Backbone as a printed PyTorch tensor [residue, N CA C, xyz], in Angstrom:
tensor([[[ 97.0730,  92.7880, 130.7370],
         [ 98.0140,  93.8430, 130.7470],
         [ 97.6660,  94.7350, 129.5090]],

        [[ 97.7810,  96.0380, 129.5330],
         [ 97.5970,  96.9990, 128.4000],
         [ 98.8090,  97.7510, 128.2410]],

        [[ 98.9150,  98.2780, 127.0550],
         [100.0210,  99.1860, 126.7140],
         [ 99.4890, 100.6640, 126.4610]],

        [[ 99.8970, 101.6100, 127.1120],
         [ 99.5190, 102.9340, 126.9510],
         [100.4850, 103.6500, 125.9680]],

        [[100.2080, 103.9480, 124.8100],
         [101.1910, 104.5050, 123.8570],
         [100.8340, 105.9550, 123.7020]],

        [[101.8300, 106.8990, 123.7020],
         [101.6530, 108.2770, 123.4370],
         [102.6400, 108.6490, 122.3950]],

        [[102.2710, 109.1780, 121.3140],
         [103.1690, 109.6870, 120.3820],
         [102.7480, 111.0540, 119.8500]],

        [[103.7520, 111.8320, 119.3250],
         [103.4070, 113.1130, 118.8790],
         [103.6670, 113.2060, 117.3760]],

        [[102.5840, 113.8200, 116.8490],
         [102.4690, 113.9350, 115.4210],
         [102.2410, 115.3340, 115.0620]],

        [[103.2280, 116.0760, 114.4860],
         [102.9890, 117.4500, 114.1060],
         [102.4250, 118.1830, 115.3270]],

        [[103.2020, 118.0830, 116.3670],
         [102.9850, 118.7130, 117.6520],
         [101.4690, 118.4470, 118.2910]],

        [[100.9270, 117.5020, 117.8420],
         [ 99.6980, 116.9910, 118.5580],
         [ 99.9850, 115.6830, 119.0950]],

        [[ 99.5820, 115.6180, 120.4740],
         [ 99.8030, 114.4730, 121.2040],
         [ 98.5310, 113.4900, 121.0380]],

        [[ 99.0010, 112.2790, 120.6340],
         [ 98.1250, 111.3300, 120.3500],
         [ 98.3270, 110.1400, 121.2680]],

        [[ 97.4310, 109.7790, 121.9920],
         [ 97.4310, 108.6560, 123.0990],
         [ 96.4920, 107.4590, 122.6910]],

        [[ 97.0530, 106.3690, 122.8830],
         [ 96.1840, 105.1170, 122.5900],
         [ 96.5560, 104.0730, 123.5540]],

        [[ 95.2750, 103.3910, 123.8490],
         [ 95.5700, 102.2080, 124.7790],
         [ 95.4410, 101.0060, 123.8700]],

        [[ 96.4250, 100.0980, 123.9540],
         [ 96.4400,  98.9130, 123.2180],
         [ 96.3110,  97.7220, 124.2060]],

        [[ 95.3860,  96.9320, 124.0800],
         [ 95.1610,  95.7270, 124.8850],
         [ 96.2020,  94.7690, 124.3660]],

        [[ 97.1690,  94.3240, 125.1100],
         [ 98.0710,  93.2230, 124.7800],
         [ 97.3200,  91.9970, 125.2440]],

        [[ 97.5070,  90.9920, 124.4770],
         [ 97.0260,  89.6300, 124.9840],
         [ 96.7080,  88.7940, 123.8310]],

        [[ 95.7040,  87.9780, 124.0050],
         [ 95.3920,  86.9800, 123.0210],
         [ 95.0040,  87.4470, 121.6970]],

        [[ 95.4890,  86.8640, 120.5830],
         [ 95.1520,  87.2400, 119.3040],
         [ 93.6510,  87.0200, 119.0790]],

        [[ 93.1090,  85.9040, 119.7280],
         [ 91.7120,  85.5970, 119.5070],
         [ 90.7200,  86.7190, 119.8870]],

        [[ 91.1750,  87.5110, 120.9840],
         [ 90.2870,  88.7090, 121.4880],
         [ 90.2940,  89.7690, 120.2810]],

        [[ 91.4260,  90.0220, 119.6990],
         [ 91.3710,  91.0230, 118.6280],
         [ 90.4880,  90.4830, 117.6090]],

        [[ 90.5700,  89.1850, 117.1010],
         [ 89.8420,  88.7270, 115.9710],
         [ 88.3800,  88.7590, 116.1730]],

        [[ 87.9410,  88.5430, 117.4300],
         [ 86.3960,  88.5280, 117.5920],
         [ 85.9090,  89.8130, 117.9750]],

        [[ 86.5520,  90.7730, 117.8100],
         [ 86.1060,  92.1470, 117.9150],
         [ 86.4300,  92.9640, 119.0620]],

        [[ 87.2280,  92.4440, 119.9010],
         [ 87.7430,  93.1760, 121.1650],
         [ 88.5570,  94.3130, 120.5940]],

        [[ 88.1010,  95.5090, 120.8630],
         [ 88.7920,  96.6390, 120.1090],
         [ 90.3140,  96.6710, 120.3350]],

        [[ 91.1890,  96.9080, 119.4260],
         [ 92.5830,  97.1020, 119.6950],
         [ 92.7720,  98.4580, 120.3620]],

        [[ 92.0450,  99.2830, 120.1000],
         [ 92.0930, 100.7040, 120.7510],
         [ 91.1070, 100.6850, 121.8760]],

        [[ 91.6220, 100.6900, 123.0170],
         [ 90.7340, 100.6690, 124.1760],
         [ 90.2840, 102.0790, 124.6660]],

        [[ 88.9550, 102.2660, 124.6720],
         [ 88.5570, 103.5610, 125.1260],
         [ 88.4810, 103.7460, 126.7030]],

        [[ 88.3910, 102.7330, 127.4080],
         [ 88.2990, 102.8080, 128.7900],
         [ 89.6450, 103.4400, 129.4730]],

        [[ 89.5170, 104.2640, 130.4650],
         [ 90.6000, 104.8260, 131.1250],
         [ 91.0150, 103.9470, 132.3650]],

        [[ 92.2940, 103.7080, 132.5600],
         [ 92.6110, 103.0560, 133.7000],
         [ 93.8600, 103.7050, 134.3190]],

        [[ 94.2260, 103.4360, 135.5510],
         [ 95.3210, 103.9780, 136.1680],
         [ 96.6470, 103.6290, 135.4930]],

        [[ 97.6510, 104.4330, 135.5040],
         [ 98.8980, 104.1950, 134.9100],
         [ 99.5700, 102.9850, 135.5130]],

        [[ 99.1650, 102.5700, 136.6560],
         [ 99.8620, 101.2820, 137.1860],
         [ 99.3990, 100.1310, 136.4540]],

        [[ 98.4240, 100.1810, 135.6160],
         [ 98.0010,  99.0520, 134.8820],
         [ 98.4430,  99.0110, 133.4800]],

        [[ 99.3500, 100.0890, 133.2160],
         [ 99.7560, 100.1380, 131.7810],
         [101.3180, 100.0670, 131.7410]],

        [[101.7860,  99.5880, 130.6910],
         [103.1590,  99.6450, 130.2430],
         [103.1420, 100.9360, 129.4200]],

        [[103.9310, 102.1120, 129.6710],
         [103.6560, 103.3110, 128.9050],
         [104.9310, 103.5480, 128.0560]],

        [[104.5310, 103.9280, 126.8920],
         [105.6020, 104.2970, 125.8670],
         [105.2690, 105.6930, 125.2700]],

        [[106.2880, 106.4800, 124.9870],
         [106.0870, 107.7590, 124.4450],
         [107.2210, 107.8950, 123.3980]],

        [[106.6230, 108.2770, 122.2370],
         [107.7270, 108.3730, 121.0610],
         [107.1460, 109.6630, 120.1320]],

        [[108.2120, 110.4330, 119.7310],
         [107.9070, 111.4080, 118.6940],
         [107.8100, 110.7850, 117.3260]],

        [[106.8370, 111.0670, 116.5560],
         [106.7510, 110.6610, 115.2050],
         [106.4060, 111.9050, 114.3530]],

        [[107.2770, 112.0440, 113.3590],
         [107.1840, 113.1260, 112.3170],
         [106.2580, 112.6960, 111.2920]],

        [[105.4750, 113.5800, 110.6480],
         [104.6070, 113.3120, 109.6060],
         [105.3600, 112.8530, 108.4330]],

        [[106.6630, 113.0360, 108.2510],
         [107.3930, 112.5140, 107.1900],
         [108.1080, 111.1030, 107.4660]],

        [[107.6960, 110.5090, 108.6580],
         [108.1370, 109.1820, 108.9960],
         [107.5190, 108.1360, 107.9730]],

        [[108.4520, 107.2000, 107.6380],
         [108.0780, 106.0650, 106.9850],
         [108.4920, 104.8380, 107.7570]],

        [[107.7640, 103.6720, 107.4160],
         [108.0850, 102.4340, 108.2610],
         [108.5820, 101.4840, 107.3390]],

        [[109.6180, 100.7100, 107.8330],
         [110.0350,  99.4770, 107.2570],
         [109.6890,  98.1160, 107.9420]],

        [[108.9120,  97.3480, 107.3500],
         [108.4130,  96.2430, 107.9470],
         [109.1970,  95.0800, 107.6340]],

        [[109.0060,  94.0030, 108.3200],
         [109.7190,  92.6950, 108.1140],
         [109.7120,  92.2200, 106.6700]],

        [[110.6760,  91.6400, 106.0440],
         [110.5750,  91.1830, 104.6260],
         [109.6820,  89.9910, 104.4930]],

        [[109.5870,  89.1570, 105.5740],
         [108.6100,  87.9900, 105.4880],
         [107.3520,  88.3110, 106.2110]],

        [[106.3040,  88.4330, 105.4280],
         [105.0060,  88.6850, 106.0830],
         [104.0180,  87.6900, 105.3640]],

        [[103.0950,  87.2530, 106.2470],
         [101.9010,  86.5300, 105.8040],
         [100.6680,  87.3550, 106.2310]],

        [[ 99.7600,  87.2750, 105.1600],
         [ 98.4540,  88.0520, 105.5190],
         [ 97.2800,  87.1610, 105.3650]],

        [[ 96.3250,  87.3110, 106.2720],
         [ 95.1690,  86.4170, 106.2680],
         [ 93.9480,  87.3510, 106.6580]],

        [[ 92.8860,  86.9930, 105.8780],
         [ 91.5400,  87.6730, 106.2860],
         [ 90.7790,  86.6870, 107.0910]],

        [[ 90.5380,  86.9700, 108.3330],
         [ 89.9680,  86.2300, 109.2360],
         [ 88.8090,  86.9280, 110.0760]],

        [[ 87.6090,  86.4790, 110.1090],
         [ 86.5060,  87.0870, 110.7610],
         [ 86.4890,  88.6430, 110.5440]],

        [[ 86.5730,  89.0400, 109.1930],
         [ 86.6030,  90.3980, 108.7740],
         [ 87.6990,  91.3350, 109.4130]],

        [[ 88.6980,  90.8320, 109.6270],
         [ 89.8670,  91.4850, 110.0840],
         [ 91.1210,  90.9130, 109.2750]],

        [[ 92.0700,  91.8090, 109.0900],
         [ 93.3010,  91.3340, 108.4300],
         [ 94.3100,  91.1070, 109.3860]],

        [[ 94.8230,  89.8780, 109.4540],
         [ 96.0170,  89.4570, 110.2470],
         [ 97.1910,  89.4190, 109.4580]],

        [[ 98.1340,  90.2910, 109.9590],
         [ 99.4260,  90.3720, 109.2590],
         [100.4780,  89.8280, 110.2100]],

        [[101.0400,  88.7120, 109.8240],
         [102.0730,  88.1570, 110.6630],
         [103.3740,  88.1620, 110.1540]],

        [[104.4460,  88.4430, 111.0400],
         [105.8670,  88.4160, 110.6830],
         [106.3380,  87.1940, 111.5250]],

        [[106.3580,  86.2000, 110.8270],
         [106.7460,  84.6920, 111.4460],
         [108.0620,  84.7780, 111.9960]],

        [[109.0920,  85.4200, 111.3900],
         [110.3370,  85.4770, 111.8660],
         [110.5750,  86.2930, 113.0800]],

        [[109.7250,  87.1490, 113.3520],
         [109.8300,  87.9610, 114.5790],
         [108.6860,  87.5320, 115.6340]],

        [[107.8330,  86.4470, 115.2740],
         [106.7730,  86.1240, 116.2000],
         [105.8660,  87.3540, 116.6040]],

        [[105.4370,  88.0680, 115.5650],
         [104.8150,  89.2720, 115.7990],
         [103.6310,  89.5720, 114.7920]],

        [[102.6270,  90.2280, 115.1350],
         [101.4000,  90.3820, 114.2370],
         [100.7600,  91.7450, 114.5460]],

        [[ 99.9000,  92.1490, 113.5230],
         [ 99.0260,  93.1960, 113.4780],
         [ 97.6560,  92.7220, 113.0800]],

        [[ 96.6480,  93.2840, 113.8660],
         [ 95.2970,  92.9270, 113.4060],
         [ 94.6780,  94.2930, 113.0660]],

        [[ 94.1790,  94.3180, 111.7710],
         [ 93.6940,  95.5390, 111.2270],
         [ 92.1950,  95.3520, 110.6460]],

        [[ 91.4820,  96.4510, 110.7220],
         [ 90.1840,  96.4690, 109.9540],
         [ 90.6320,  96.9120, 108.5070]],

        [[ 89.5430,  97.0430, 107.7090],
         [ 89.7370,  97.3740, 106.2580],
         [ 90.4910,  98.7000, 106.0560]],

        [[ 90.2410,  99.6540, 106.9130],
         [ 90.7890, 100.9370, 106.5450],
         [ 92.2730, 101.0330, 107.0890]],

        [[ 92.5630, 100.3140, 108.2070],
         [ 93.8920, 100.1950, 108.7520],
         [ 94.8530,  99.3730, 107.8110]],

        [[ 94.0770,  98.3120, 107.2720],
         [ 94.8680,  97.5330, 106.3150],
         [ 95.2480,  98.3710, 105.0830]],

        [[ 94.4050,  99.2110, 104.5550],
         [ 94.7180, 100.0430, 103.4330],
         [ 95.8900, 100.9440, 103.8300]],

        [[ 95.9160, 101.4640, 105.0090],
         [ 96.9840, 102.3660, 105.4900],
         [ 98.2330, 101.5130, 105.5680]],

        [[ 98.2480, 100.3300, 106.0120],
         [ 99.3350,  99.3990, 106.1240],
         [ 99.9340,  99.1570, 104.7470]],

        [[ 99.1010,  98.9910, 103.8830],
         [ 99.5420,  98.6830, 102.3570],
         [100.2920,  99.9020, 101.8860]],

        [[ 99.8100, 101.1410, 102.1840],
         [100.4500, 102.4670, 101.7810],
         [101.7760, 102.5200, 102.4640]],

        [[101.7820, 102.2380, 103.7730],
         [103.1150, 102.2790, 104.4610],
         [104.1100, 101.2730, 103.9480]],

        [[103.6120, 100.0900, 103.5740],
         [104.5210,  99.0970, 103.0210],
         [104.9740,  99.3790, 101.7970]],

        [[104.4170, 100.3330, 100.9450],
         [104.9400, 100.7930,  99.6390],
         [105.7000, 101.9470,  99.8940]],

        [[106.1080, 102.3540, 101.1590],
         [107.1270, 103.4190, 101.3300],
         [106.4650, 104.7930, 101.5180]],

        [[105.1530, 104.8640, 101.7780],
         [104.5500, 106.2600, 101.9000],
         [104.8250, 106.6810, 103.2690]],

        [[104.8390, 107.9890, 103.4920],
         [105.0750, 108.6290, 104.8230],
         [103.7090, 108.8050, 105.3770]],

        [[103.7380, 109.1790, 106.6340],
         [102.3790, 109.3100, 107.4200],
         [101.5750, 110.3890, 106.7840]],

        [[102.1880, 111.4390, 106.4630],
         [101.5660, 112.5410, 105.7180],
         [100.8650, 112.1310, 104.4330]],

        [[101.7170, 111.2890, 103.5610],
         [101.2100, 110.9280, 102.3230],
         [ 99.9920, 109.8900, 102.4560]],

        [[100.0200, 109.1000, 103.5100],
         [ 99.0320, 108.1140, 103.7300],
         [ 97.7210, 108.8850, 104.0900]],

        [[ 97.8180, 109.8720, 105.0140],
         [ 96.6220, 110.6050, 105.3350],
         [ 96.1070, 111.3860, 104.1040]],

        [[ 96.8930, 111.9640, 103.3040],
         [ 96.4680, 112.7470, 102.0530],
         [ 95.7580, 111.6580, 101.1760]],

        [[ 96.3640, 110.5010, 100.9920],
         [ 95.6990, 109.4890, 100.1330],
         [ 94.2660, 109.0380, 100.5950]],

        [[ 94.1920, 108.8720, 102.0020],
         [ 92.9220, 108.5870, 102.5440],
         [ 91.7770, 109.6640, 102.2400]],

        [[ 92.3900, 111.0260, 102.4620],
         [ 91.3420, 112.0790, 102.1220],
         [ 90.8740, 112.1440, 100.6230]],

        [[ 91.9440, 111.8510,  99.6790],
         [ 91.4830, 111.8470,  98.2750],
         [ 90.8380, 110.6650,  97.8830]],

        [[ 91.3550, 109.5450,  98.1420],
         [ 90.7670, 108.1910,  97.6850],
         [ 89.5420, 107.7840,  98.3040]],

        [[ 89.5780, 107.8830,  99.7080],
         [ 88.4540, 107.2950, 100.4310],
         [ 87.3640, 108.4070, 100.7180]],

        [[ 87.6770, 109.6620, 100.2780],
         [ 86.7470, 110.7880, 100.4830],
         [ 86.2540, 111.0420, 101.8650]],

        [[ 87.2920, 111.1360, 102.7930],
         [ 86.9960, 111.3610, 104.1490],
         [ 87.7150, 112.5680, 104.6350]],

        [[ 87.3720, 113.1970, 105.7530],
         [ 87.9530, 114.3840, 106.2090],
         [ 89.3850, 114.0670, 106.8680]],

        [[ 90.1160, 115.0050, 107.0640],
         [ 91.5890, 114.8980, 107.5660],
         [ 91.4200, 114.2210, 108.9370]],

        [[ 90.4870, 114.5950, 109.8130],
         [ 90.4650, 114.0570, 111.1510],
         [ 90.1640, 112.5890, 111.1140]],

        [[ 89.2630, 112.1980, 110.1930],
         [ 89.0340, 110.6180, 110.1210],
         [ 90.3690, 109.8710, 109.5050]],

        [[ 90.9830, 110.4480, 108.6720],
         [ 92.1930, 109.8860, 108.1400],
         [ 93.2630, 109.7840, 109.1950]],

        [[ 93.3840, 110.8430, 109.9290],
         [ 94.3930, 110.8020, 111.1440],
         [ 93.9870, 109.8650, 112.0540]],

        [[ 92.8360, 109.6320, 112.3680],
         [ 92.3070, 108.6070, 113.4060],
         [ 92.6140, 107.2280, 112.9630]],

        [[ 92.4840, 106.9500, 111.7200],
         [ 92.7310, 105.6030, 111.0540],
         [ 94.2300, 105.3380, 111.2420]],

        [[ 95.0320, 106.3150, 110.6490],
         [ 96.4830, 106.1890, 110.6850],
         [ 96.9520, 106.1270, 112.1290]],

        [[ 96.3860, 106.8900, 113.0930],
         [ 96.9090, 106.8490, 114.3440],
         [ 96.6630, 105.4560, 114.9980]],

        [[ 95.5910, 104.8720, 114.7860],
         [ 95.3180, 103.4920, 115.3500],
         [ 96.3510, 102.5870, 114.8020]],

        [[ 96.7180, 102.6080, 113.4740],
         [ 97.6500, 101.6730, 113.0460],
         [ 99.1180, 101.9580, 113.5520]],

        [[ 99.4370, 103.2890, 113.5720],
         [100.8090, 103.5940, 114.1570],
         [100.8510, 103.0150, 115.5860]],

        [[ 99.7790, 103.2770, 116.3690],
         [ 99.8480, 102.8060, 117.6970],
         [100.1850, 101.3070, 117.8330]],

        [[ 99.6370, 100.5420, 116.9270],
         [ 99.9220,  99.1600, 116.8090],
         [101.3070,  98.9440, 116.4640]],

        [[101.8110,  99.6440, 115.4620],
         [103.2100,  99.4320, 114.8900],
         [104.1730,  99.7070, 115.9920]],

        [[103.9370, 100.8020, 116.6350],
         [104.9320, 101.2230, 117.6740],
         [104.7540, 100.3830, 118.8900]],

        [[103.5260, 100.0930, 119.3840],
         [103.3650,  99.2100, 120.5730],
         [103.7680,  97.8740, 120.4890]],

        [[103.6430,  97.3120, 119.1870],
         [104.1220,  95.8970, 119.0550],
         [105.4660,  95.8340, 118.4520]],

        [[106.1920,  96.9530, 118.3090],
         [107.5440,  96.9840, 117.6910],
         [107.4230,  96.2450, 116.4440]],

        [[106.5510,  96.5100, 115.5280],
         [106.3350,  95.5980, 114.2560],
         [107.2780,  96.0120, 113.1450]],

        [[108.0400,  96.9510, 113.3230],
         [109.1390,  97.4520, 112.2310],
         [110.2790,  96.3790, 112.1190]],

        [[110.8570,  96.3680, 110.9350],
         [111.9480,  95.5160, 110.6720],
         [113.0640,  95.9050, 111.4990]],

        [[113.7960,  94.9820, 112.1440],
         [114.9940,  95.2910, 113.0430],
         [116.1970,  95.0480, 112.1570]],

        [[117.0970,  95.8820, 112.2210],
         [118.3540,  95.6850, 111.5260],
         [119.1810,  94.7040, 112.2940]],

        [[119.7030,  93.7270, 111.6890],
         [120.5050,  92.6780, 112.4180],
         [121.9010,  92.8000, 111.9720]],

        [[122.8000,  93.0910, 112.8200],
         [124.2080,  93.3930, 112.4300],
         [124.8950,  92.0310, 112.7870]],

        [[125.4720,  91.3410, 111.8400],
         [126.3230,  90.1530, 112.1050],
         [127.6440,  90.2690, 111.7650]],

        [[128.5130,  89.7040, 112.4830],
         [129.8930,  89.8280, 112.1980],
         [130.4240,  88.5980, 111.6040]],

        [[131.0210,  88.7570, 110.3650],
         [131.5360,  87.5810, 109.6780],
         [132.8720,  87.5560, 109.8540]],

        [[133.5360,  86.5690, 109.9450],
         [134.9930,  86.4070, 110.1380],
         [135.5360,  86.3750, 108.7550]],

        [[136.6050,  87.1240, 108.5970],
         [137.4390,  87.1380, 107.3500],
         [138.3630,  86.1090, 107.4580]],

        [[138.2830,  85.0620, 106.4770],
         [139.2740,  84.1190, 106.4420],
         [140.5960,  84.5330, 105.7460]],

        [[141.7690,  84.4020, 106.3680],
         [142.9820,  84.6770, 105.7900],
         [143.2770,  83.5670, 104.7450]],

        [[143.6730,  84.1170, 103.5950],
         [143.9220,  83.0570, 102.4830],
         [145.3310,  82.6270, 102.7780]],

        [[145.3960,  81.3110, 102.7520],
         [146.7300,  80.7120, 103.0230],
         [147.1230,  79.8650, 101.8080]],

        [[148.4440,  79.9610, 101.4840],
         [148.8660,  78.9850, 100.4530],
         [149.9210,  78.0800, 101.0660]],

        [[149.8820,  76.9270, 100.5430],
         [150.7180,  75.9380, 101.0020],
         [151.4550,  75.3790,  99.8860]],

        [[152.8940,  75.3470, 100.0590],
         [153.6920,  74.8300,  98.9490],
         [154.5810,  73.8410,  99.3670]],

        [[154.7400,  72.9760,  98.5550],
         [155.5660,  71.6660,  98.8890],
         [156.8690,  71.7830,  97.9850]]])
């Protein structure tokens, strides 16, 4: 099964195909971004608007591993993970530090000395994974009972 993700960034439509499936395939080099086109029947489709000022909040408990020249970022409490190449991992670190999409792209242009299109491609691949795998921290609302204080006198 594959996931077809469309998101809008600064009025530009960005579409990505994510192969859902075994982690092993991602680690041995099966591209997370699938270039082949398939019919929409073979996809679970998501579309989401993303503003360039969007920031991401990731789960508080993450483990990171470098395996087969890929970065595996695991959120054990959510049973979720991302698989990133070096550039995507750098973008992930910027997002984890609270940077917006625009700021991450600007940092790539300045620090990695790449053009804006290259920076957007890297950031888009990572955003497609984050949105497709719902890797963001989920707010959990729990209701706590308030105990009434009671006093007992004899």
